[in-house]
PDB file of C-alpha atoms in Angstrom:
ATOM      1  CA  GLN A   1     -15.324  40.233  25.616  1.00 82.00           C
ATOM      2  CA  VAL A   2     -18.624  40.958  23.905  1.00 88.00           C
ATOM      3  CA  GLN A   3     -18.958  42.258  20.366  1.00 92.00           C
ATOM      4  CA  LEU A   4     -22.111  43.985  19.134  1.00 94.00           C
ATOM      5  CA  LEU A   5     -22.780  44.284  15.395  1.00 95.00           C
ATOM      6  CA  GLN A   6     -25.686  46.438  14.276  1.00 97.00           C
ATOM      7  CA  SER A   7     -27.698  46.380  11.057  1.00 96.00           C
ATOM      8  CA  GLY A   8     -30.852  47.937   9.652  1.00 97.00           C
ATOM      9  CA  GLY A   9     -32.059  51.471  10.181  1.00 96.00           C
ATOM     10  CA  GLY A  10     -31.997  53.991   7.364  1.00 97.00           C
ATOM     11  CA  SER A  11     -34.453  56.676   6.291  1.00 98.00           C
ATOM     12  CA  ALA A  12     -38.232  56.824   6.480  1.00 98.00           C
ATOM     13  CA  GLN A  13     -41.126  59.231   6.314  1.00 98.00           C
ATOM     14  CA  ALA A  14     -43.084  60.122   9.432  1.00 98.00           C
ATOM     15  CA  GLY A  15     -45.561  57.377  10.265  1.00 98.00           C
ATOM     16  CA  GLU A  16     -43.526  54.637   8.589  1.00 98.00           C
ATOM     17  CA  SER A  17     -41.545  51.820  10.207  1.00 98.00           C
ATOM     18  CA  LEU A  18     -37.913  50.769  10.417  1.00 98.00           C
ATOM     19  CA  ARG A  19     -36.107  47.902  12.101  1.00 98.00           C
ATOM     20  CA  LEU A  20     -32.778  47.709  13.886  1.00 98.00           C
ATOM     21  CA  SER A  21     -30.943  44.499  14.750  1.00 97.00           C
ATOM     22  CA  CYS A  22     -27.969  43.810  16.997  1.00 95.00           C
ATOM     23  CA  ALA A  23     -26.019  40.551  16.861  1.00 93.00           C
ATOM     24  CA  ALA A  24     -24.002  39.798  19.989  1.00 90.00           C
ATOM     25  CA  SER A  25     -21.088  37.404  20.297  1.00 89.00           C
ATOM     26  CA  GLY A  26     -18.731  36.473  23.091  1.00 83.00           C
ATOM     27  CA  ARG A  27     -18.270  33.877  25.789  1.00 68.00           C
ATOM     28  CA  THR A  28     -19.924  35.991  28.515  1.00 64.00           C
ATOM     29  CA  ILE A  29     -22.935  37.179  26.533  1.00 63.00           C
ATOM     30  CA  ARG A  30     -25.547  35.403  28.707  1.00 67.00           C
ATOM     31  CA  GLN A  31     -24.903  37.563  31.774  1.00 70.00           C
ATOM     32  CA  PHE A  32     -25.698  40.812  29.928  1.00 76.00           C
ATOM     33  CA  GLN A  33     -28.992  42.503  29.352  1.00 85.00           C
ATOM     34  CA  MET A  34     -29.165  44.270  26.002  1.00 91.00           C
ATOM     35  CA  GLY A  35     -30.831  47.400  24.767  1.00 94.00           C
ATOM     36  CA  TRP A  36     -30.669  50.544  22.715  1.00 97.00           C
ATOM     37  CA  PHE A  37     -29.630  54.145  23.262  1.00 98.00           C
ATOM     38  CA  ARG A  38     -29.812  57.008  20.803  1.00 98.00           C
ATOM     39  CA  GLN A  39     -28.069  60.327  20.335  1.00 98.00           C
ATOM     40  CA  ALA A  40     -29.288  63.243  18.239  1.00 97.00           C
ATOM     41  CA  PRO A  41     -26.930  66.022  17.077  1.00 92.00           C
ATOM     42  CA  GLY A  42     -26.098  68.347  19.950  1.00 94.00           C
ATOM     43  CA  LYS A  43     -27.930  66.148  22.465  1.00 97.00           C
ATOM     44  CA  GLU A  44     -26.834  63.712  25.143  1.00 97.00           C
ATOM     45  CA  ARG A  45     -27.082  60.002  24.523  1.00 97.00           C
ATOM     46  CA  GLU A  46     -30.395  58.727  25.939  1.00 97.00           C
ATOM     47  CA  PHE A  47     -31.946  55.401  26.843  1.00 97.00           C
ATOM     48  CA  VAL A  48     -34.492  53.903  24.435  1.00 98.00           C
ATOM     49  CA  ALA A  49     -35.255  50.310  25.493  1.00 96.00           C
ATOM     50  CA  HIS A  50     -33.746  47.197  27.049  1.00 94.00           C
ATOM     51  CA  ILE A  51     -34.535  43.514  27.527  1.00 91.00           C
ATOM     52  CA  ARG A  52     -33.265  40.755  29.837  1.00 85.00           C
ATOM     53  CA  TRP A  53     -31.368  37.715  28.532  1.00 75.00           C
ATOM     54  CA  SER A  54     -34.537  35.630  29.059  1.00 72.00           C
ATOM     55  CA  GLY A  55     -36.550  37.952  26.835  1.00 71.00           C
ATOM     56  CA  GLY A  56     -38.615  39.291  29.725  1.00 75.00           C
ATOM     57  CA  ASN A  57     -38.629  42.465  31.811  1.00 83.00           C
ATOM     58  CA  VAL A  58     -38.629  44.845  28.880  1.00 91.00           C
ATOM     59  CA  ARG A  59     -38.461  48.572  29.517  1.00 94.00           C
ATOM     60  CA  TYR A  60     -39.010  51.556  27.237  1.00 96.00           C
ATOM     61  CA  ALA A  61     -38.342  55.247  27.381  1.00 97.00           C
ATOM     62  CA  ASN A  62     -41.543  57.270  27.640  1.00 97.00           C
ATOM     63  CA  ALA A  63     -40.927  58.815  24.233  1.00 97.00           C
ATOM     64  CA  VAL A  64     -41.201  55.446  22.446  1.00 98.00           C
ATOM     65  CA  VAL A  65     -43.805  53.580  24.520  1.00 97.00           C
ATOM     66  CA  GLY A  66     -46.508  52.100  22.300  1.00 98.00           C
ATOM     67  CA  ARG A  67     -44.445  52.591  19.141  1.00 98.00           C
ATOM     68  CA  PHE A  68     -41.199  50.599  19.568  1.00 98.00           C
ATOM     69  CA  ILE A  69     -40.895  46.880  20.385  1.00 97.00           C
ATOM     70  CA  ILE A  70     -37.708  45.157  21.545  1.00 96.00           C
ATOM     71  CA  THR A  71     -37.295  41.357  21.257  1.00 94.00           C
ATOM     72  CA  ARG A  72     -34.644  38.613  21.451  1.00 87.00           C
ATOM     73  CA  ASN A  73     -34.264  35.564  19.207  1.00 83.00           C
ATOM     74  CA  ASN A  74     -34.265  31.941  20.427  1.00 71.00           C
ATOM     75  CA  ASP A  75     -30.485  31.817  20.845  1.00 75.00           C
ATOM     76  CA  ARG A  76     -30.551  35.070  22.824  1.00 73.00           C
ATOM     77  CA  ASN A  77     -27.779  36.454  20.651  1.00 84.00           C
ATOM     78  CA  THR A  78     -29.797  38.872  18.511  1.00 90.00           C
ATOM     79  CA  VAL A  79     -31.898  41.801  19.688  1.00 93.00           C
ATOM     80  CA  THR A  80     -34.340  43.540  17.371  1.00 96.00           C
ATOM     81  CA  LEU A  81     -35.899  46.971  17.755  1.00 97.00           C
ATOM     82  CA  GLN A  82     -39.044  47.352  15.666  1.00 98.00           C
ATOM     83  CA  MET A  83     -39.753  51.077  15.301  1.00 98.00           C
ATOM     84  CA  ASN A  84     -43.309  51.901  14.256  1.00 98.00           C
ATOM     85  CA  SER A  85     -45.143  55.198  13.779  1.00 98.00           C
ATOM     86  CA  LEU A  86     -41.849  57.009  13.426  1.00 98.00           C
ATOM     87  CA  LYS A  87     -41.597  60.711  14.194  1.00 98.00           C
ATOM     88  CA  PRO A  88     -38.983  63.274  13.128  1.00 98.00           C
ATOM     89  CA  GLU A  89     -37.979  63.446  16.799  1.00 97.00           C
ATOM     90  CA  ASP A  90     -36.766  59.835  16.496  1.00 98.00           C
ATOM     91  CA  THR A  91     -33.952  60.957  14.189  1.00 98.00           C
ATOM     92  CA  ALA A  92     -30.663  59.990  15.833  1.00 98.00           C
ATOM     93  CA  VAL A  93     -27.757  57.594  15.798  1.00 98.00           C
ATOM     94  CA  TYR A  94     -28.924  54.438  17.556  1.00 98.00           C
ATOM     95  CA  TYR A  95     -26.448  52.382  19.585  1.00 98.00           C
ATOM     96  CA  CYS A  96     -26.845  48.792  20.670  1.00 97.00           C
ATOM     97  CA  ALA A  97     -25.686  48.281  24.255  1.00 95.00           C
ATOM     98  CA  ALA A  98     -24.960  45.439  26.669  1.00 93.00           C
ATOM     99  CA  TRP A  99     -24.560  45.743  30.416  1.00 91.00           C
ATOM    100  CA  THR A 100     -25.066  43.885  33.708  1.00 87.00           C
ATOM    101  CA  ASN A 101     -26.506  46.522  36.070  1.00 85.00           C
ATOM    102  CA  VAL A 102     -30.266  45.931  35.803  1.00 78.00           C
ATOM    103  CA  HIS A 103     -30.967  48.902  38.083  1.00 82.00           C
ATOM    104  CA  SER A 104     -29.420  51.490  35.769  1.00 90.00           C
ATOM    105  CA  ILE A 105     -30.274  52.971  32.382  1.00 91.00           C
ATOM    106  CA  GLU A 106     -27.428  55.472  32.461  1.00 94.00           C
ATOM    107  CA  VAL A 107     -24.890  55.498  29.646  1.00 96.00           C
ATOM    108  CA  ASN A 108     -22.055  55.130  32.165  1.00 95.00           C
ATOM    109  CA  ALA A 109     -23.461  51.739  33.203  1.00 94.00           C
ATOM    110  CA  VAL A 110     -23.062  50.275  29.713  1.00 95.00           C
ATOM    111  CA  ASP A 111     -20.229  47.778  29.328  1.00 93.00           C
ATOM    112  CA  TYR A 112     -20.252  47.330  25.541  1.00 94.00           C
ATOM    113  CA  TRP A 113     -21.466  49.452  22.630  1.00 96.00           C
ATOM    114  CA  GLY A 114     -22.339  48.695  19.025  1.00 97.00           C
ATOM    115  CA  GLN A 115     -20.953  50.827  16.224  1.00 97.00           C
ATOM    116  CA  GLY A 116     -24.037  53.030  15.821  1.00 98.00           C
ATOM    117  CA  THR A 117     -26.693  53.138  13.099  1.00 98.00           C
ATOM    118  CA  GLN A 118     -28.280  56.261  11.621  1.00 97.00           C
ATOM    119  CA  VAL A 119     -32.069  56.571  11.687  1.00 98.00           C
ATOM    120  CA  THR A 120     -33.514  59.563   9.834  1.00 98.00           C
ATOM    121  CA  VAL A 121     -37.227  60.394   9.858  1.00 98.00           C
ATOM    122  CA  SER A 122     -38.536  63.182   7.643  1.00 97.00           C
ATOM    123  CA  SER A 123     -41.842  65.003   7.983  1.00 94.00           C
TER     124      SER A 123
END
């Protein structure tokens, strides 16, 4: 199995930056792409960004294009989401995710979830 351990996040003012990290472990980790979803109160969980095991083929939700950057480390076991120019609309619980279906960004396609990290952006 794959385990996903999140860190970072927190609170920030609009226009500031925060960082999220996700450390993955498990014997089958290489076959998974990794990414991030988020869920605001009363809203459905939504896709934010993902990245292939190689570090290529990144994809972003339209709401975060130009502001968020997703990367992998050299060992391919840690994914970082750098969140710049934060907006109050970015406030949500952010979930690290790992899955194999590269053609889907639906929550039902995700095989493993992190524990969730709160991000709060005030105006």
